[in-house]
mmCIF file of C-alpha atoms in Angstrom:
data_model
loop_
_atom_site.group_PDB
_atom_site.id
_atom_site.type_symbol
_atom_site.label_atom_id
_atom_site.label_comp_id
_atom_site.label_asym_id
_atom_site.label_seq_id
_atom_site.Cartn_x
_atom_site.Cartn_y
_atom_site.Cartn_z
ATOM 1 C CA UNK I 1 12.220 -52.987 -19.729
ATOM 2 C CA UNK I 2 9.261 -52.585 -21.985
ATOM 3 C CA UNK I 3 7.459 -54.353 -19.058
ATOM 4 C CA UNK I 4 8.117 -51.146 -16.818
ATOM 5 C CA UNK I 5 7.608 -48.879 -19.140
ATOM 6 C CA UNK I 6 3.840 -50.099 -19.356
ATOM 7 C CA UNK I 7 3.004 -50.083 -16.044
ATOM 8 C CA UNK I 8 4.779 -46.566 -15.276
ATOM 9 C CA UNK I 9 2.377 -45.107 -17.762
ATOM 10 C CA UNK I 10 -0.565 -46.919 -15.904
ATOM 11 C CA UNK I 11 0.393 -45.561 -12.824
ATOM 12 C CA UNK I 12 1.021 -42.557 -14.130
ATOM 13 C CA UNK I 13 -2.715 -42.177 -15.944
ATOM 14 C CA UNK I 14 -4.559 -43.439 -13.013
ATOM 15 C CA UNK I 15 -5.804 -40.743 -11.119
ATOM 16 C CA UNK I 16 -6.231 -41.937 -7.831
ATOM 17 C CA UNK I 17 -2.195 -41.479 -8.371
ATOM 18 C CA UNK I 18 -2.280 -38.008 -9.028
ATOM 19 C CA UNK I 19 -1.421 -36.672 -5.803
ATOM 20 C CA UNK I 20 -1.016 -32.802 -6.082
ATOM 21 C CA UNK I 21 2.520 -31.746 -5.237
ATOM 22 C CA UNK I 22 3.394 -35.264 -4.981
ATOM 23 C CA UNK I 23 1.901 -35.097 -1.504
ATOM 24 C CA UNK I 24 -2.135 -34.627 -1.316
ATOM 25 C CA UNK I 25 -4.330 -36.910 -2.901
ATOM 26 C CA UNK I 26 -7.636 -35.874 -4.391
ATOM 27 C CA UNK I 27 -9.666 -38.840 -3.172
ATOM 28 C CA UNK I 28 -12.086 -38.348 -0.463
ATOM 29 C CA UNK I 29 -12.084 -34.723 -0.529
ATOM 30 C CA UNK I 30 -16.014 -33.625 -0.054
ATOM 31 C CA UNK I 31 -17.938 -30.284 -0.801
ATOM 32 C CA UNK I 32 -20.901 -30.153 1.395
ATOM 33 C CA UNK I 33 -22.152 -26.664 -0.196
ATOM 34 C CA UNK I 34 -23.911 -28.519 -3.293
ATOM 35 C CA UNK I 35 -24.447 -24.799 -4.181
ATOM 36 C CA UNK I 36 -20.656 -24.730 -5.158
ATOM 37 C CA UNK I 37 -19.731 -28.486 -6.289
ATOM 38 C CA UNK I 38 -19.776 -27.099 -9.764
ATOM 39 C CA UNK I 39 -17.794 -24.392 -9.050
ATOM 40 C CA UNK I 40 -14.702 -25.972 -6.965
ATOM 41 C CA UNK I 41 -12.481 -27.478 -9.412
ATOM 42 C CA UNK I 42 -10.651 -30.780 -8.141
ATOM 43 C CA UNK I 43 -9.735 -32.222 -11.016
ATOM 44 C CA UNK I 44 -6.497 -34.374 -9.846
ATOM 45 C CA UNK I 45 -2.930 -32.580 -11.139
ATOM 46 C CA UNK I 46 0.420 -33.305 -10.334
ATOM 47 C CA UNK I 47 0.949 -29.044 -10.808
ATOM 48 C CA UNK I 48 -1.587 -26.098 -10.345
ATOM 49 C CA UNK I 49 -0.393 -24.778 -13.770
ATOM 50 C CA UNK I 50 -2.794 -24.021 -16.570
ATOM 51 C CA UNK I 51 -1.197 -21.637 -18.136
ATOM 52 C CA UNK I 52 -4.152 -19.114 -18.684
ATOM 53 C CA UNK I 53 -5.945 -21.737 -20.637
ATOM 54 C CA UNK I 54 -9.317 -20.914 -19.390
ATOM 55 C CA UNK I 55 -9.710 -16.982 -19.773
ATOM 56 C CA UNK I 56 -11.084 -16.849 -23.246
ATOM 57 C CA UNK I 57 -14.326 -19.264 -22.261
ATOM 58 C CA UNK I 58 -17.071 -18.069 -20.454
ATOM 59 C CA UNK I 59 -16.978 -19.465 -16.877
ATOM 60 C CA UNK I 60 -13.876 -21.014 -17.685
ATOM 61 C CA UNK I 61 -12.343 -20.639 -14.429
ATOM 62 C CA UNK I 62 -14.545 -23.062 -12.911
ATOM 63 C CA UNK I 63 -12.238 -25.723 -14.316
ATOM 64 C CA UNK I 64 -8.617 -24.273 -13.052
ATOM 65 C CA UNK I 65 -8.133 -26.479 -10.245
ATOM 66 C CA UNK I 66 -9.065 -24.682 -6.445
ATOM 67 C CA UNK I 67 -5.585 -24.685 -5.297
ATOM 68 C CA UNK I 68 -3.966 -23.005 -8.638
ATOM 69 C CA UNK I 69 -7.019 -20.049 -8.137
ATOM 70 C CA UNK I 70 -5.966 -20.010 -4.012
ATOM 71 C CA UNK I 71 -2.084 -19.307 -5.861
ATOM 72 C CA UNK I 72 -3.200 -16.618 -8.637
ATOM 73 C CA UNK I 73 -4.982 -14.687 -5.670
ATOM 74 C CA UNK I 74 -2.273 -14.581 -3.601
ATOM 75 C CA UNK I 75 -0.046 -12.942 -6.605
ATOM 76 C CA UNK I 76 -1.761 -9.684 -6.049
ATOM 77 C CA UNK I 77 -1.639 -6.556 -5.384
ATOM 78 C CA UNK I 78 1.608 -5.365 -5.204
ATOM 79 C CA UNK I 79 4.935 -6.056 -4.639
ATOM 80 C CA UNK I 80 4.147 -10.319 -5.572
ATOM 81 C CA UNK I 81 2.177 -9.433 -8.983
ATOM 82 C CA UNK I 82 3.275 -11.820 -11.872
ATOM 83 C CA UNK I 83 5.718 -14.163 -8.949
ATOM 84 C CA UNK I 84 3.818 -16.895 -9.464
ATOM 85 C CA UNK I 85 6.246 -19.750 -8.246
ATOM 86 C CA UNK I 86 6.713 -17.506 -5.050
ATOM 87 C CA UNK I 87 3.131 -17.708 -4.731
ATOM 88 C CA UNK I 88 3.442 -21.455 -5.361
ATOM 89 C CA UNK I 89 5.524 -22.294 -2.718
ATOM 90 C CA UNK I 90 3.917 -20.288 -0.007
ATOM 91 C CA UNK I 91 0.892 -22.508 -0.811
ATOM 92 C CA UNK I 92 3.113 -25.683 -0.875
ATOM 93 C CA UNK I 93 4.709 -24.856 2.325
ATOM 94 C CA UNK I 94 1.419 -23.526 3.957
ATOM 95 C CA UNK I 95 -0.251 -27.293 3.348
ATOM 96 C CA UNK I 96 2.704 -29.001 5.194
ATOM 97 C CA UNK I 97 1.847 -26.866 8.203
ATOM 98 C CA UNK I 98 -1.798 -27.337 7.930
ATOM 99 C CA UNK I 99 -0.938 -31.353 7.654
ATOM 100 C CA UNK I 100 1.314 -30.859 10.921
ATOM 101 C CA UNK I 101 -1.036 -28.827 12.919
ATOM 102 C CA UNK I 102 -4.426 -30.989 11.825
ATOM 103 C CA UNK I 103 -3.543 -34.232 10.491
ATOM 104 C CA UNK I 104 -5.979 -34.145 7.755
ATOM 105 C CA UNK I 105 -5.375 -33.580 3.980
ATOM 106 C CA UNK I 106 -4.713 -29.713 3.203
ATOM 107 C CA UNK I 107 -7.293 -30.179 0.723
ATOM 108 C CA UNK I 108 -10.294 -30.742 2.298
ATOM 109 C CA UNK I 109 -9.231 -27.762 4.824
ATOM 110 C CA UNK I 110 -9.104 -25.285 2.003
ATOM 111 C CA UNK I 111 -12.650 -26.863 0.604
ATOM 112 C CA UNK I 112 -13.999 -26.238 3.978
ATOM 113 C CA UNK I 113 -12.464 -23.199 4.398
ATOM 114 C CA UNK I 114 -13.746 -21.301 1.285
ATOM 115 C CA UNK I 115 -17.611 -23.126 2.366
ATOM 116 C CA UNK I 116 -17.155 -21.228 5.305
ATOM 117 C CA UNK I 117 -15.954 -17.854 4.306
ATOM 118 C CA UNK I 118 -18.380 -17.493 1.075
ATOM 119 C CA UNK I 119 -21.181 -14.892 1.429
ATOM 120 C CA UNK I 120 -24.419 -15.868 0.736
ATOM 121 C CA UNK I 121 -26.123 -12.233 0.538
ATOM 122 C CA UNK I 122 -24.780 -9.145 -0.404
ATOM 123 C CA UNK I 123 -25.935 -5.570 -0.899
ATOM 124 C CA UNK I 124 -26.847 -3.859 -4.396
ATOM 125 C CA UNK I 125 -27.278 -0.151 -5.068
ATOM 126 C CA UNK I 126 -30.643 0.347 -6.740
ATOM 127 C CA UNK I 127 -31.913 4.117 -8.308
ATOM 128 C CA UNK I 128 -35.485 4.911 -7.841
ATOM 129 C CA UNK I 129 -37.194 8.314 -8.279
ATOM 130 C CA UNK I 130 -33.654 10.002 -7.886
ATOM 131 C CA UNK I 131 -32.966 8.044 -4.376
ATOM 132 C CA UNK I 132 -30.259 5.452 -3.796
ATOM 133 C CA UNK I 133 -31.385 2.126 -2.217
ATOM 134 C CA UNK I 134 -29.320 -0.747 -0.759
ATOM 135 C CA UNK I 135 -31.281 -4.094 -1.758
ATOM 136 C CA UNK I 136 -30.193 -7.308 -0.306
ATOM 137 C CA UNK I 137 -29.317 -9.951 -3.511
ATOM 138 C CA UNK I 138 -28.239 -13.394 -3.827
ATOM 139 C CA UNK I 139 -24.497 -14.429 -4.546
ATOM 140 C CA UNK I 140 -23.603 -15.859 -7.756
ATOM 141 C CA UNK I 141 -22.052 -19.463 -7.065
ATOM 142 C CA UNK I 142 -19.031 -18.666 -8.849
ATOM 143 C CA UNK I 143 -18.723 -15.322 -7.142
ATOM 144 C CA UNK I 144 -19.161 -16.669 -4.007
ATOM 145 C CA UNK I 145 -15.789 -18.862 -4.523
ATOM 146 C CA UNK I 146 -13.937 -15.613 -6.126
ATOM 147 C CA UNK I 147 -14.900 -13.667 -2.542
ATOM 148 C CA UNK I 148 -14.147 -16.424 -0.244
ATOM 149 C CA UNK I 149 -10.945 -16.871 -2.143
ATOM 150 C CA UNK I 150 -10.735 -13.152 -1.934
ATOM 151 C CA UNK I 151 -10.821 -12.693 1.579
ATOM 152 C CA UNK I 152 -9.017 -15.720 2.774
ATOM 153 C CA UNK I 153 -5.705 -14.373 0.991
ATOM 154 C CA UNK I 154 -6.188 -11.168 2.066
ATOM 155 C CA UNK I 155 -6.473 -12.742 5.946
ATOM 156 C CA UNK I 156 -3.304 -14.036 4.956
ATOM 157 C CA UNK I 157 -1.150 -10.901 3.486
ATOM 158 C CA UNK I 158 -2.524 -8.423 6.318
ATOM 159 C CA UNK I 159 -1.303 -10.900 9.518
ATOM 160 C CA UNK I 160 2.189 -10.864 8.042
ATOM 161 C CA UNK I 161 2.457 -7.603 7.226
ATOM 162 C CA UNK I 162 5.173 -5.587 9.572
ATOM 163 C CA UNK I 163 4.902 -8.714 11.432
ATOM 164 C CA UNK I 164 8.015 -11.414 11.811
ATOM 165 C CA UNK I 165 5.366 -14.132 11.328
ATOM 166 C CA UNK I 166 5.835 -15.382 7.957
ATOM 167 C CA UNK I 167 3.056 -15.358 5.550
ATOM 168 C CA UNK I 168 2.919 -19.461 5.029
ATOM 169 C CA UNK I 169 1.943 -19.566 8.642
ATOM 170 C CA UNK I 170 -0.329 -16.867 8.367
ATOM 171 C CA UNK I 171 -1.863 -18.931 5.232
ATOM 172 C CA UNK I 172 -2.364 -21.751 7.349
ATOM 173 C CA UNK I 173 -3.687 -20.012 10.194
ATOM 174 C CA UNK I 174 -6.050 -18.427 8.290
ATOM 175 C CA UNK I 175 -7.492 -21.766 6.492
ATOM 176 C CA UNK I 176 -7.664 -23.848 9.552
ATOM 177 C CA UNK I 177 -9.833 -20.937 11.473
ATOM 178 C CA UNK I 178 -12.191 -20.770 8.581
ATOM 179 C CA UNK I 179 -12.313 -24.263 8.261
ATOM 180 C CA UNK I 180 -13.635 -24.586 11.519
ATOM 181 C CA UNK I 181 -15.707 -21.190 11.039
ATOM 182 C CA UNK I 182 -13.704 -19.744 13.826
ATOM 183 C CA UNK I 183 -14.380 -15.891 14.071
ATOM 184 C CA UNK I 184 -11.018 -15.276 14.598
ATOM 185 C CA UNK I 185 -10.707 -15.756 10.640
ATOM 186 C CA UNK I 186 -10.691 -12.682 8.683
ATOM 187 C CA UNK I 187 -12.394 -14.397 6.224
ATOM 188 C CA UNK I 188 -15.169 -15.980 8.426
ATOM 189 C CA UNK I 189 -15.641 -11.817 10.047
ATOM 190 C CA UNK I 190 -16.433 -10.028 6.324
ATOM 191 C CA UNK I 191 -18.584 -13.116 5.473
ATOM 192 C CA UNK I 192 -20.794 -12.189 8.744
ATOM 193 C CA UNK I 193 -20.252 -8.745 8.460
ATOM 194 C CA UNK I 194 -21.377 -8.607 4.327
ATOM 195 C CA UNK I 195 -24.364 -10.675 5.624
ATOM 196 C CA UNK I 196 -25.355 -8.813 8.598
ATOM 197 C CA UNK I 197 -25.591 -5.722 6.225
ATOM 198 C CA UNK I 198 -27.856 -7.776 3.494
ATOM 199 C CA UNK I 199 -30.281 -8.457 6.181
ATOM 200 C CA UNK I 200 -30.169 -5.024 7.450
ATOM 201 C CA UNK I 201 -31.017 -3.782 3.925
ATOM 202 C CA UNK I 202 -33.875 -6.454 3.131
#
């Protein structure tokens, strides 16, 4: 009995076993942007549930794990603030369908999919001598991730809206087109269209 015991708690703390909703493993999962490595968090867990235990450190959400971050922006605006284990099982139920339609692990789709959709340039308002100017600046790493994330969810809540389609499969639709940088993404459209302006206002 003890026997078990000891190697259920092996298993358990090895975490090439952690596979996150008992379904997707970590391993293997690559982020080509090395712009963003530090800034996509895939630590392995069984649950995407920190509990808020990031917000009082500076940067902290750079270690809640990608697909917990994917969930908290989907909570918002409206009618789904605070339901976070609705938002949880959209996500859940999104990956099977990405794992149907693709064959690859959810995972990397989302990775690629935020790569895709995250803005490089943006505009800033500058005052000089009483005029307004739009500047073209650099996006933060970490802000890059918060837009992509951003507009990806937003993709997702405006396709089912007044729509029979249910927003899983409007989730999944909306990862697999950015993941392949298809312009049919919403996503992958403000990403060109936020970097179009930046080199308009260089």
């Amino acid at each position: 009995m003890a026997a078990v015991e000891q190697e259920t708690r092996t298993v358990g703390m090895d975490p090439a076993n952690i596979k996150l909703f008992g379904r997707w493993s970590f391993e293997g999962v690559e982020i080509r942007d090395p712009g963003l490595k530090r800034y996509i968090s895939l630590k392995p867990v069984w649950l995407p549930h920190t509990g808020g235990r990031h917000e009082h450190r500076r940067f902290g959400k750079s270690e809640v794990p990608i697909v917990e971050r994917l969930i908290n922006k989907l909570m918002r605006p409206g009618r789904n603030m605070g339901k976070k284990h609705l938002a949880y099982n959209i996500v859940k139920q999104a990956f099977e369908i990405i794992y149907l339609r693709t064959g690859e692990n959810p995972l990397q789709i989302l990775v690629r999919a935020i790569e895709n959709s995250a803005p490089r340039e943006d505009v800033t308002r500058i005052m000089y001598g009483g005029i307004t100017y739009f500047v073209a600046v650099d996006v933060a790493p970490q802000h890059r991730v918060d837009v992509a994330l951003k507009h990806l969810t937003e993709g997702a809540r405006m396709c089912a809206f007044n729509n029979p389609k249910p927003i899983e499969e409007c989730l999944a639709d909306e990862l697999i087109a950015a993941a392949e940088g298809d312009p049919k993404s919403f996503a992958v459209r403000k990403k060109e269209e936020i970097e179009r302006i930046a080199l308009s206002s260089r």
